[in-house]
């Protein structure tokens, strides 16, 4: 069956009549999207474009859909706003109001803030029955989307041999660790310590004096984390994708050194940054595991420090130097990207640098704060530039 | 029972013939033609030929080396941000004998036509190559450079499907190489783990060819 034919894919969607659909699974296909759009009174899809990781072709979970008219596109948030495809509540935004990059951050935010409930069917503990049999409030819409309108398509069941791509369960208010895909060698230790498979965060929460193992209670019992804007983490995720690493690829269980190698061709400092961050992350989790085993050395008084290990003077100066290198190379890179018109990469670069510096052991120092501030200023400027250039892009396409 | 006879590089002689230019002169025209063809005919089917010889009991892959770094194919591929191929800074670029299948043509017919056009001799005698197994498949989900050895889950309409065929060479042959290319024989170890130098398609050939039982004659 031809849905408007192959012309749907042969050009870029016209933003005026388009809207973004996001927060989808990586395996939600173009046919699913087309059917859903049609079923909810928005007519035929004229043009469709998915956003993917360039490194491996995996869908980022959002796409740009063009429909027949601007008014239909403007109705899309109402018609599709509460719909779920494959148990994921869709995020809809009109294409003129939001840029792809902003949308991607929003989608990542939604995932972190638990629009999917903790340990839902998307988590590690999924069972095949849940996907199809769930009768949630949107069950009707979902089943009609998935079952009746695509009679030939069986909704993907979690394959018992290869279950849902392993991903850390999303916990409300708990930002997804940026290296969600990383499994440092220490992970099996966590499992054996009775942790429910929760992936250690970059800032391991300081255990309360009362509970040695911070994960014995349900996620609600976690102490507050040091402030880290989810957007920064999300941006790190998208920045990681932008530089072609599989850091945010939730299916990848390890950081493939080949990607670091590739990155070294396009910007040595990126690879360096990520490698340093990865190494730091491993040492943090190692420190965390040893801390838990020894019964929790850290006391509540340590709350001021965001990390359980006390950095030595050498570490401090080393980290400061590294941060300086990160921020200056990030700014240089971002500038040249911006000159070339590639605002998305520039913004990603800056965001990632900010996140890395914030994560470092000297994040609270004045020097780091200054660096973060200047990066953020740069970022703001970049975003403004991008908005004005997007506007001019739009004008051009109308003129054609 | 996948036995493949390989002959020494010295069994083969190389001549030249007129240059063979690509259909698309610019990167943009390549994209545009692909889009137009897609609307009319659907997914493009391409075939590429894997031709092997041996030296010192190690298989060597015959590659065409592009003489001019400013050729559209070279530029098109290097434009992709994630391009894991040779860097554009002056080094050259390698490809397999390849082409698009025409309407109604089978893969075998197309492969033979393409390899004869690319390397076949011009003196009326026919080279006796045989098309053997498919060694790999690559798909292009968008009208962009990235291709993957699988169809990404969200994509139901890949834009191009590329198949690589192992070709059995005759014991002796004359290859006529178009003047704008050089023909080189790359040992498998040179390709192994070298996406940076040859791109993911060629660099993965040592792995996919490992299943064959090569006989070094």
XYZ file of C-alpha atoms in Angstrom:
617
model
C 0.000 0.000 0.000
C 1.437 3.317 -1.091
C 0.909 6.159 1.329
C 1.023 9.107 -0.980
C 3.815 7.418 -2.787
C 7.526 7.651 -2.467
C 7.492 11.399 -2.909
C 6.986 11.645 0.837
C 10.665 10.972 1.271
C 12.164 12.734 -1.645
C 12.363 16.244 -0.310
C 12.629 18.301 2.845
C 9.373 19.152 4.600
C 8.139 22.694 4.199
C 8.243 24.044 7.717
C 5.119 26.119 7.413
C 2.876 23.092 7.110
C 4.930 20.899 9.365
C 5.149 19.819 12.940
C 7.512 17.753 14.966
C 6.549 14.469 16.546
C 8.898 13.373 19.275
C 9.519 11.077 22.195
C 9.107 8.017 20.011
C 10.949 4.742 20.312
C 13.852 4.117 18.019
C 11.896 1.413 16.302
C 8.766 3.423 15.592
C 8.715 3.557 11.803
C 7.645 6.069 9.209
C 4.621 3.924 8.415
C 3.517 4.071 12.052
C 3.772 7.838 11.984
C 1.861 8.136 8.723
C -0.922 5.913 9.998
C -1.181 7.754 13.293
C -1.373 11.116 11.589
C -4.098 9.885 9.289
C -6.072 8.247 12.075
C -6.300 11.423 14.070
C -7.872 13.528 11.439
C -4.818 15.253 10.054
C -5.073 13.743 6.636
C -2.249 12.408 4.529
C 1.376 13.042 5.223
C 2.884 15.052 2.412
C 6.466 14.811 3.503
C 8.333 13.148 6.344
C 11.826 13.356 7.685
C 13.280 11.393 10.569
C 16.209 12.577 12.633
C 18.857 9.935 13.172
C 22.282 9.359 14.671
C 24.672 9.681 11.787
C 27.058 7.227 13.316
C 24.713 4.283 13.171
C 21.464 5.351 11.535
C 19.411 4.827 14.652
C 16.351 7.030 14.936
C 16.602 9.793 17.507
C 12.927 9.305 18.173
C 11.625 12.418 16.507
C 10.621 13.436 13.047
C 9.299 16.360 11.057
C 5.924 15.764 9.420
C 4.460 17.946 6.711
C 0.720 17.840 6.160
C -1.470 19.384 3.537
C -1.989 22.796 5.093
C -0.800 25.124 7.788
C -4.044 24.923 9.729
C -3.769 21.142 9.914
C -0.249 21.515 11.206
C -1.417 23.947 13.828
C -4.108 21.519 14.926
C -1.590 18.754 15.336
C -0.704 19.439 18.979
C -4.374 19.228 19.897
C -5.135 16.130 17.908
C -1.985 14.210 18.692
C -0.884 15.716 21.958
C -2.242 12.944 24.142
C -1.590 10.076 21.852
C 0.851 7.295 22.525
C 2.656 5.213 19.973
C 4.157 2.022 21.402
C 3.552 3.190 24.948
C 5.320 6.467 24.488
C 3.397 9.692 24.827
C 4.081 11.837 21.801
C 5.432 15.334 21.962
C 4.104 17.594 19.263
C 5.295 21.043 18.290
C 4.664 23.219 15.277
C 7.746 23.540 13.150
C 7.795 27.307 13.111
C 7.785 27.642 16.850
C 10.660 25.413 17.673
C 13.941 24.354 16.101
C 14.990 20.725 15.632
C 17.688 21.126 18.205
C 15.374 22.549 20.815
C 12.930 19.797 20.098
C 15.547 17.163 20.579
C 16.435 18.588 23.992
C 12.778 18.677 24.930
C 12.369 15.039 23.986
C 15.374 14.022 26.008
C 14.028 16.003 28.917
C 10.701 14.259 28.667
C 12.416 10.915 28.846
C 14.322 11.918 31.956
C 11.477 13.540 33.782
C 9.543 10.366 33.684
C 6.866 10.867 31.147
C 7.356 7.160 31.021
C 6.781 5.900 34.548
C 9.591 4.344 36.524
C 10.178 0.721 35.618
C 7.596 0.909 32.919
C 7.392 -1.477 30.039
C 10.318 0.378 28.547
C 12.651 -0.501 31.357
C 14.859 -3.479 31.807
C 12.146 -5.386 33.538
C 9.720 -5.287 30.669
C 7.530 -8.241 29.912
C 6.113 -8.988 26.506
C 2.559 -8.806 27.689
C 2.823 -5.256 28.897
C 3.405 -3.740 25.537
C 0.253 -5.047 23.953
C -1.981 -5.755 26.874
C -1.723 -2.541 28.784
C -5.039 -0.839 29.110
C -3.918 2.576 30.209
C -5.976 5.603 29.578
C -4.676 5.829 26.088
C -4.909 2.141 25.561
C -7.675 2.579 23.087
C -5.803 5.071 21.026
C -2.675 3.028 21.195
C -4.227 -0.210 20.173
C -6.079 1.434 17.368
C -2.857 2.948 16.201
C -0.885 -0.138 16.485
C -3.367 -2.850 15.725
C -6.297 -1.974 13.619
C -4.848 0.525 11.247
C -1.793 -1.468 10.395
C -3.254 -4.903 10.068
C -0.175 -6.301 8.510
C 2.191 -4.949 11.097
C 2.737 -6.717 14.357
C 3.775 -4.322 17.093
C 7.306 -5.170 17.981
C 7.415 -7.419 20.982
C 10.446 -7.377 23.166
C 12.403 -10.265 21.849
C 13.166 -12.589 24.715
C 16.606 -13.155 23.329
C 17.324 -9.488 22.920
C 14.958 -7.595 25.168
C 14.310 -3.884 25.019
C 17.529 -2.039 24.474
C 19.076 -1.824 27.891
C 18.541 1.562 29.303
C 18.675 2.945 32.791
C 15.186 3.251 34.237
C 14.129 6.867 34.172
C 13.508 8.301 37.546
C 11.563 11.494 38.007
C 13.820 14.367 38.823
C 16.894 12.285 38.311
C 18.732 13.318 35.187
C 19.865 10.483 33.020
C 23.588 10.075 33.407
C 25.277 11.425 30.293
C 27.187 8.266 29.746
C 24.099 6.183 29.970
C 25.485 3.819 27.452
C 28.707 3.240 29.319
C 29.192 0.203 31.424
C 32.333 0.725 33.403
C 33.959 -2.457 34.601
C 32.549 -1.807 38.039
C 28.948 -2.387 37.058
C 28.703 -6.087 37.885
C 29.749 -5.177 41.385
C 26.708 -3.024 41.711
C 24.464 -5.830 40.685
C 25.970 -8.125 43.215
C 25.543 -5.502 45.892
C 21.848 -5.772 45.445
C 21.263 -2.637 43.438
C 18.323 -3.026 41.127
C 20.406 -2.417 38.062
C 20.258 1.329 38.395
C 23.083 2.860 36.507
C 25.401 4.881 38.742
C 25.037 8.578 38.118
C 27.958 10.907 37.583
C 27.340 12.427 40.978
C 26.782 9.460 43.187
C 24.341 10.579 45.833
C 25.899 10.781 49.245
C 24.379 8.028 51.286
C 22.481 9.078 54.347
C 23.928 8.060 57.634
C 20.936 5.822 58.090
C 21.204 3.815 54.911
C 24.572 2.625 53.806
C 23.417 1.591 50.400
C 21.622 4.519 48.833
C 19.699 2.344 46.492
C 18.039 0.097 49.001
C 15.039 2.361 49.064
C 13.008 3.133 46.009
C 14.111 6.056 43.887
C 12.043 8.452 45.907
C 14.440 7.975 48.766
C 17.438 9.348 46.951
C 19.010 12.410 48.448
C 18.939 15.528 46.326
C 21.507 15.827 43.635
C 23.690 18.795 43.076
C 21.873 21.062 40.674
C 22.438 20.020 37.117
C 20.011 21.376 34.608
C 18.541 18.486 32.654
C 18.958 20.547 29.555
C 22.695 20.484 29.970
C 22.702 16.760 30.298
C 20.318 16.408 27.453
C 22.487 18.695 25.445
C 25.432 16.578 26.361
C 23.515 13.684 25.004
C 22.741 15.443 21.797
C 26.202 16.923 21.674
C 27.578 13.458 21.999
C 25.468 12.361 19.125
C 26.483 15.375 17.153
C 30.139 14.556 17.411
C 29.409 11.099 16.252
C 30.072 9.234 19.453
C 27.766 6.602 20.751
C 27.796 8.034 24.239
C 24.060 8.539 24.301
C 23.263 5.510 22.239
C 21.359 3.564 24.770
C 21.843 0.343 22.915
C 25.617 0.554 23.105
C 26.979 -1.006 26.205
C 30.423 0.438 25.829
C 32.237 3.468 24.528
C 33.737 2.250 21.290
C 37.282 3.515 20.995
C 36.846 3.570 17.245
C 34.484 6.463 17.653
C 36.977 8.341 19.716
C 39.385 7.731 16.891
C 36.955 9.192 14.370
C 36.387 12.185 16.503
C 40.065 12.815 16.666
C 39.924 13.524 12.974
C 37.301 16.121 13.358
C 38.400 17.796 16.525
C 40.978 16.371 18.793
C 39.673 18.142 21.826
C 36.299 16.509 21.603
C 37.828 13.095 21.855
C 40.021 14.264 24.628
C 37.115 15.711 26.494
C 35.046 12.602 26.224
C 37.942 10.332 27.031
C 38.750 12.359 30.100
C 35.150 12.452 31.117
C 34.830 8.714 30.595
C 37.935 8.065 32.635
C 36.768 10.396 35.349
C 33.389 8.728 35.356
C 34.955 5.331 35.782
C 37.077 6.515 38.640
C 34.072 8.103 40.263
C 32.014 4.958 40.073
C 34.939 2.924 41.311
C 35.230 5.303 44.206
C 31.531 5.013 44.811
C 31.554 1.247 44.857
C 34.430 1.126 47.276
C 32.657 3.638 49.434
C 29.479 1.610 49.607
C 31.318 -1.539 50.409
C 33.194 0.075 53.265
C 29.949 1.138 54.830
C 29.768 4.677 53.627
C 32.658 6.786 54.631
C 30.977 9.955 53.529
C 28.827 11.687 56.056
C 25.991 14.094 55.438
C 28.511 16.822 56.073
C 30.013 16.053 52.734
C 26.935 17.301 51.005
C 28.761 20.438 50.014
C 31.112 18.449 47.821
C 29.524 16.830 44.922
C 31.883 13.894 44.781
C 32.811 11.356 47.434
C 36.521 11.413 46.678
C 38.578 14.316 47.940
C 40.709 15.544 45.087
C 44.337 16.123 45.806
C 46.106 19.317 44.897
C 47.535 17.766 41.795
C 44.133 16.610 40.695
C 42.772 20.063 41.266
C 45.360 21.760 39.144
C 45.183 19.073 36.518
C 41.452 19.417 36.370
C 41.688 23.175 36.165
C 44.048 22.921 33.262
C 41.820 20.453 31.571
C 38.815 22.641 32.081
C 40.654 25.577 30.614
C 41.563 23.488 27.615
C 38.008 22.281 27.263
C 36.489 25.724 27.432
C 38.931 27.404 25.090
C 38.803 24.683 22.494
C 35.042 24.513 22.770
C 34.748 28.225 22.174
C 37.119 28.128 19.224
C 35.312 25.216 17.693
C 31.938 26.750 18.298
C 33.051 29.983 16.684
C 34.238 28.285 13.565
C 31.071 26.207 13.399
C 29.001 29.314 13.776
C 30.960 31.031 11.035
C 30.207 28.141 8.804
C 26.560 28.491 9.729
C 26.423 25.275 11.703
C 24.797 26.619 14.835
C 23.586 23.274 16.035
C 27.060 21.830 16.376
C 28.321 25.014 17.951
C 25.591 24.966 20.544
C 26.162 21.295 21.231
C 29.879 21.884 21.657
C 29.331 24.672 24.141
C 26.737 22.774 26.109
C 28.935 19.750 26.368
C 31.857 21.833 27.550
C 29.681 23.424 30.211
C 28.510 20.053 31.397
C 31.980 18.591 31.511
C 33.312 21.475 33.531
C 30.385 21.290 35.908
C 31.031 17.630 36.412
C 34.652 18.042 37.215
C 36.071 17.909 40.708
C 36.741 21.650 40.680
C 33.318 22.570 39.441
C 32.666 24.802 42.416
C 35.848 26.749 42.138
C 35.777 30.332 41.003
C 37.851 29.650 37.942
C 35.440 27.002 36.781
C 32.469 29.193 37.492
C 33.939 31.912 35.348
C 34.613 29.489 32.557
C 31.085 28.167 32.769
C 29.713 31.676 32.682
C 31.639 32.649 29.606
C 30.627 29.462 27.865
C 27.030 30.169 28.714
C 27.269 33.680 27.369
C 28.682 32.320 24.179
C 25.899 29.793 24.087
C 23.222 32.416 24.448
C 24.697 34.438 21.655
C 24.834 31.339 19.513
C 21.222 30.487 20.143
C 20.118 33.947 19.211
C 22.115 33.739 16.015
C 20.576 30.435 15.217
C 17.068 31.717 15.662
C 17.630 34.615 13.353
C 19.276 32.421 10.769
C 16.425 29.924 10.967
C 14.040 32.710 10.260
C 15.979 33.714 7.188
C 16.114 30.104 6.009
C 12.365 29.965 6.148
C 11.998 33.093 4.117
C 14.177 31.596 1.429
C 12.088 28.487 1.036
C 8.877 30.407 0.579
C 10.480 32.413 -2.154
C 11.162 29.322 -4.205
C 32.218 -25.717 0.738
C 32.885 -22.146 -0.267
C 36.110 -22.710 -2.094
C 37.510 -19.795 -4.031
C 40.549 -20.031 -6.255
C 42.876 -17.092 -6.118
C 45.675 -16.500 -8.577
C 48.798 -14.436 -8.181
C 48.683 -10.805 -9.150
C 51.365 -11.558 -11.710
C 48.937 -13.698 -13.700
C 47.114 -10.554 -14.701
C 48.130 -7.843 -17.116
C 46.879 -4.299 -17.087
C 46.235 -1.955 -19.956
C 44.492 1.370 -20.280
C 41.425 2.658 -21.989
C 39.439 5.845 -22.230
C 38.449 7.604 -19.038
C 35.170 6.574 -17.491
C 33.439 9.432 -15.740
C 30.629 9.186 -13.236
C 27.085 9.977 -14.227
C 26.873 12.816 -11.736
C 29.334 15.635 -12.083
C 28.549 17.385 -8.828
C 27.497 16.369 -5.372
C 24.220 18.170 -5.740
C 23.377 16.573 -9.039
C 24.046 13.199 -7.515
C 21.511 13.838 -4.776
C 19.014 15.313 -7.174
C 19.196 12.457 -9.598
C 18.806 10.019 -6.744
C 15.718 11.824 -5.498
C 14.146 11.949 -8.934
C 14.869 8.306 -9.598
C 13.471 7.387 -6.228
C 10.169 9.047 -6.983
C 9.908 7.338 -10.334
C 11.377 3.932 -9.722
C 11.739 3.468 -5.970
C 14.849 2.267 -4.231
C 18.046 2.283 -6.248
C 19.781 -1.066 -6.562
C 23.534 -0.898 -6.884
C 26.054 -3.665 -7.231
C 29.764 -3.669 -6.499
C 32.330 -6.245 -7.430
C 34.861 -7.805 -5.098
C 37.798 -9.038 -7.177
C 40.525 -10.917 -5.386
C 44.029 -11.982 -6.259
C 46.761 -13.196 -3.969
C 50.333 -12.413 -3.138
C 52.354 -14.387 -0.604
C 49.324 -16.509 0.228
C 47.296 -13.522 1.349
C 44.215 -12.327 -0.549
C 44.491 -8.895 -2.096
C 41.490 -6.825 -3.139
C 41.497 -4.975 -6.444
C 40.499 -1.359 -5.938
C 40.101 1.560 -8.260
C 41.950 4.571 -7.050
C 40.512 7.888 -8.084
C 43.073 10.082 -9.725
C 41.367 13.417 -9.175
C 40.504 14.426 -5.628
C 37.952 16.861 -6.949
C 35.697 14.207 -8.420
C 32.056 14.332 -7.350
C 32.029 10.867 -5.832
C 34.959 11.762 -3.636
C 33.430 15.055 -2.550
C 30.024 13.563 -1.987
C 31.345 10.949 0.324
C 33.668 13.203 2.229
C 30.957 15.759 2.857
C 29.193 13.677 5.448
C 30.170 14.773 8.960
C 30.524 11.218 10.062
C 32.446 10.216 6.972
C 34.897 7.641 8.107
C 36.967 7.591 4.990
C 40.145 9.123 3.699
C 40.518 12.720 4.707
C 40.235 15.192 1.846
C 43.626 16.682 2.497
C 45.313 15.517 -0.644
C 45.172 11.752 -0.212
C 43.319 9.728 -2.764
C 40.196 7.742 -2.669
C 39.321 4.088 -3.368
C 36.249 2.383 -4.713
C 35.145 -0.989 -6.015
C 33.902 -1.494 -9.582
C 30.283 -0.517 -9.139
C 27.169 0.723 -10.821
C 23.411 0.868 -10.804
C 21.171 -1.911 -12.016
C 18.917 -1.051 -14.900
C 15.240 -1.841 -15.209
C 14.588 -5.487 -15.781
C 18.195 -6.501 -15.392
C 19.134 -9.265 -12.986
C 21.880 -8.742 -10.481
C 24.222 -11.126 -12.235
C 23.688 -9.524 -15.621
C 24.151 -6.104 -14.152
C 27.284 -7.055 -12.270
C 28.885 -8.513 -15.367
C 27.901 -5.535 -17.474
C 29.362 -3.128 -14.949
C 32.622 -4.972 -14.419
C 33.087 -5.354 -18.161
C 32.498 -1.643 -18.663
C 34.928 -0.788 -15.908
C 37.741 -3.267 -16.402
C 36.847 -5.319 -19.433
C 39.152 -5.502 -22.397
C 38.435 -3.669 -25.580
C 39.903 -5.974 -28.158
C 36.819 -8.081 -28.653
C 37.867 -10.932 -26.381
C 35.692 -11.589 -23.383
C 37.005 -11.909 -19.861
C 35.561 -14.949 -18.223
C 34.503 -13.692 -14.853
C 31.893 -15.435 -12.822
C 29.601 -13.809 -10.330
C 29.607 -15.808 -7.151
C 28.092 -15.130 -3.741
C 26.755 -11.975 -2.229
C 29.251 -10.945 0.413
C 27.425 -8.009 1.947
C 24.494 -5.625 1.726
C 24.414 -1.933 2.595
C 21.448 0.386 2.744
C 21.166 4.125 2.554
C 18.207 5.367 4.629
C 18.312 8.978 3.366
C 19.608 10.898 0.389
C 22.850 11.391 2.199
C 26.200 9.728 2.372
C 25.744 7.447 5.399
C 25.039 3.807 4.629
C 24.636 0.957 7.062
C 24.744 -2.829 6.792
C 21.171 -2.962 8.102
C 18.013 -0.991 7.531
C 17.497 1.246 10.571
C 14.402 0.189 12.432
C 12.448 3.358 11.787
C 13.063 3.358 8.067
C 10.731 1.410 5.820
C 11.958 2.935 2.567
C 15.705 2.941 2.153
C 16.796 5.058 -0.773
C 19.508 2.787 -2.063
C 20.419 -0.831 -1.618
C 23.954 -1.842 -2.451
C 25.051 -5.448 -2.883
C 28.607 -6.612 -2.992
C 29.346 -9.709 -5.062
C 32.409 -11.873 -4.987
C 33.676 -12.359 -8.522
C 35.716 -15.359 -9.503
C 38.507 -14.247 -11.802
C 39.843 -16.476 -14.562
C 43.346 -17.825 -14.173
C 44.800 -15.201 -16.498
C 43.275 -12.011 -17.771
C 43.935 -8.593 -19.215
C 42.293 -5.684 -17.448
C 41.840 -2.392 -19.229
C 41.784 0.360 -16.683
C 40.162 3.709 -17.547
C 42.746 6.438 -17.665
C 41.242 8.442 -14.838
C 41.648 5.546 -12.416
C 44.536 3.532 -11.101
C 44.035 -0.110 -10.242
C 45.642 -1.194 -7.004
C 45.714 -4.456 -5.080
C 45.265 -3.954 -1.371
C 46.179 -6.763 1.018
C 43.443 -7.601 3.473
C 45.455 -6.451 6.469
C 45.588 -2.989 4.949
C 41.805 -2.840 4.946
C 41.176 -4.470 8.286
C 39.969 -1.976 10.901
C 40.740 0.878 8.548
C 37.444 2.689 8.067
C 39.384 5.884 8.166
C 41.298 4.909 5.088
C 38.712 3.121 2.991
C 35.261 3.723 4.385
C 33.091 1.244 6.258
C 32.071 -0.783 3.219
C 35.549 -1.712 2.042
C 37.088 -1.859 5.507
C 34.634 -4.548 6.557
C 35.492 -6.820 3.650
C 38.187 -8.819 5.489
C 35.554 -9.919 8.003
C 32.901 -10.847 5.483
C 35.375 -12.636 3.231
C 36.798 -14.662 6.095
C 34.171 -17.346 5.638
C 35.590 -18.375 2.278
C 38.100 -21.102 1.843
C 40.725 -19.505 -0.372
C 42.998 -21.669 -2.436
C 46.191 -19.908 -3.436
C 47.138 -21.291 -6.786
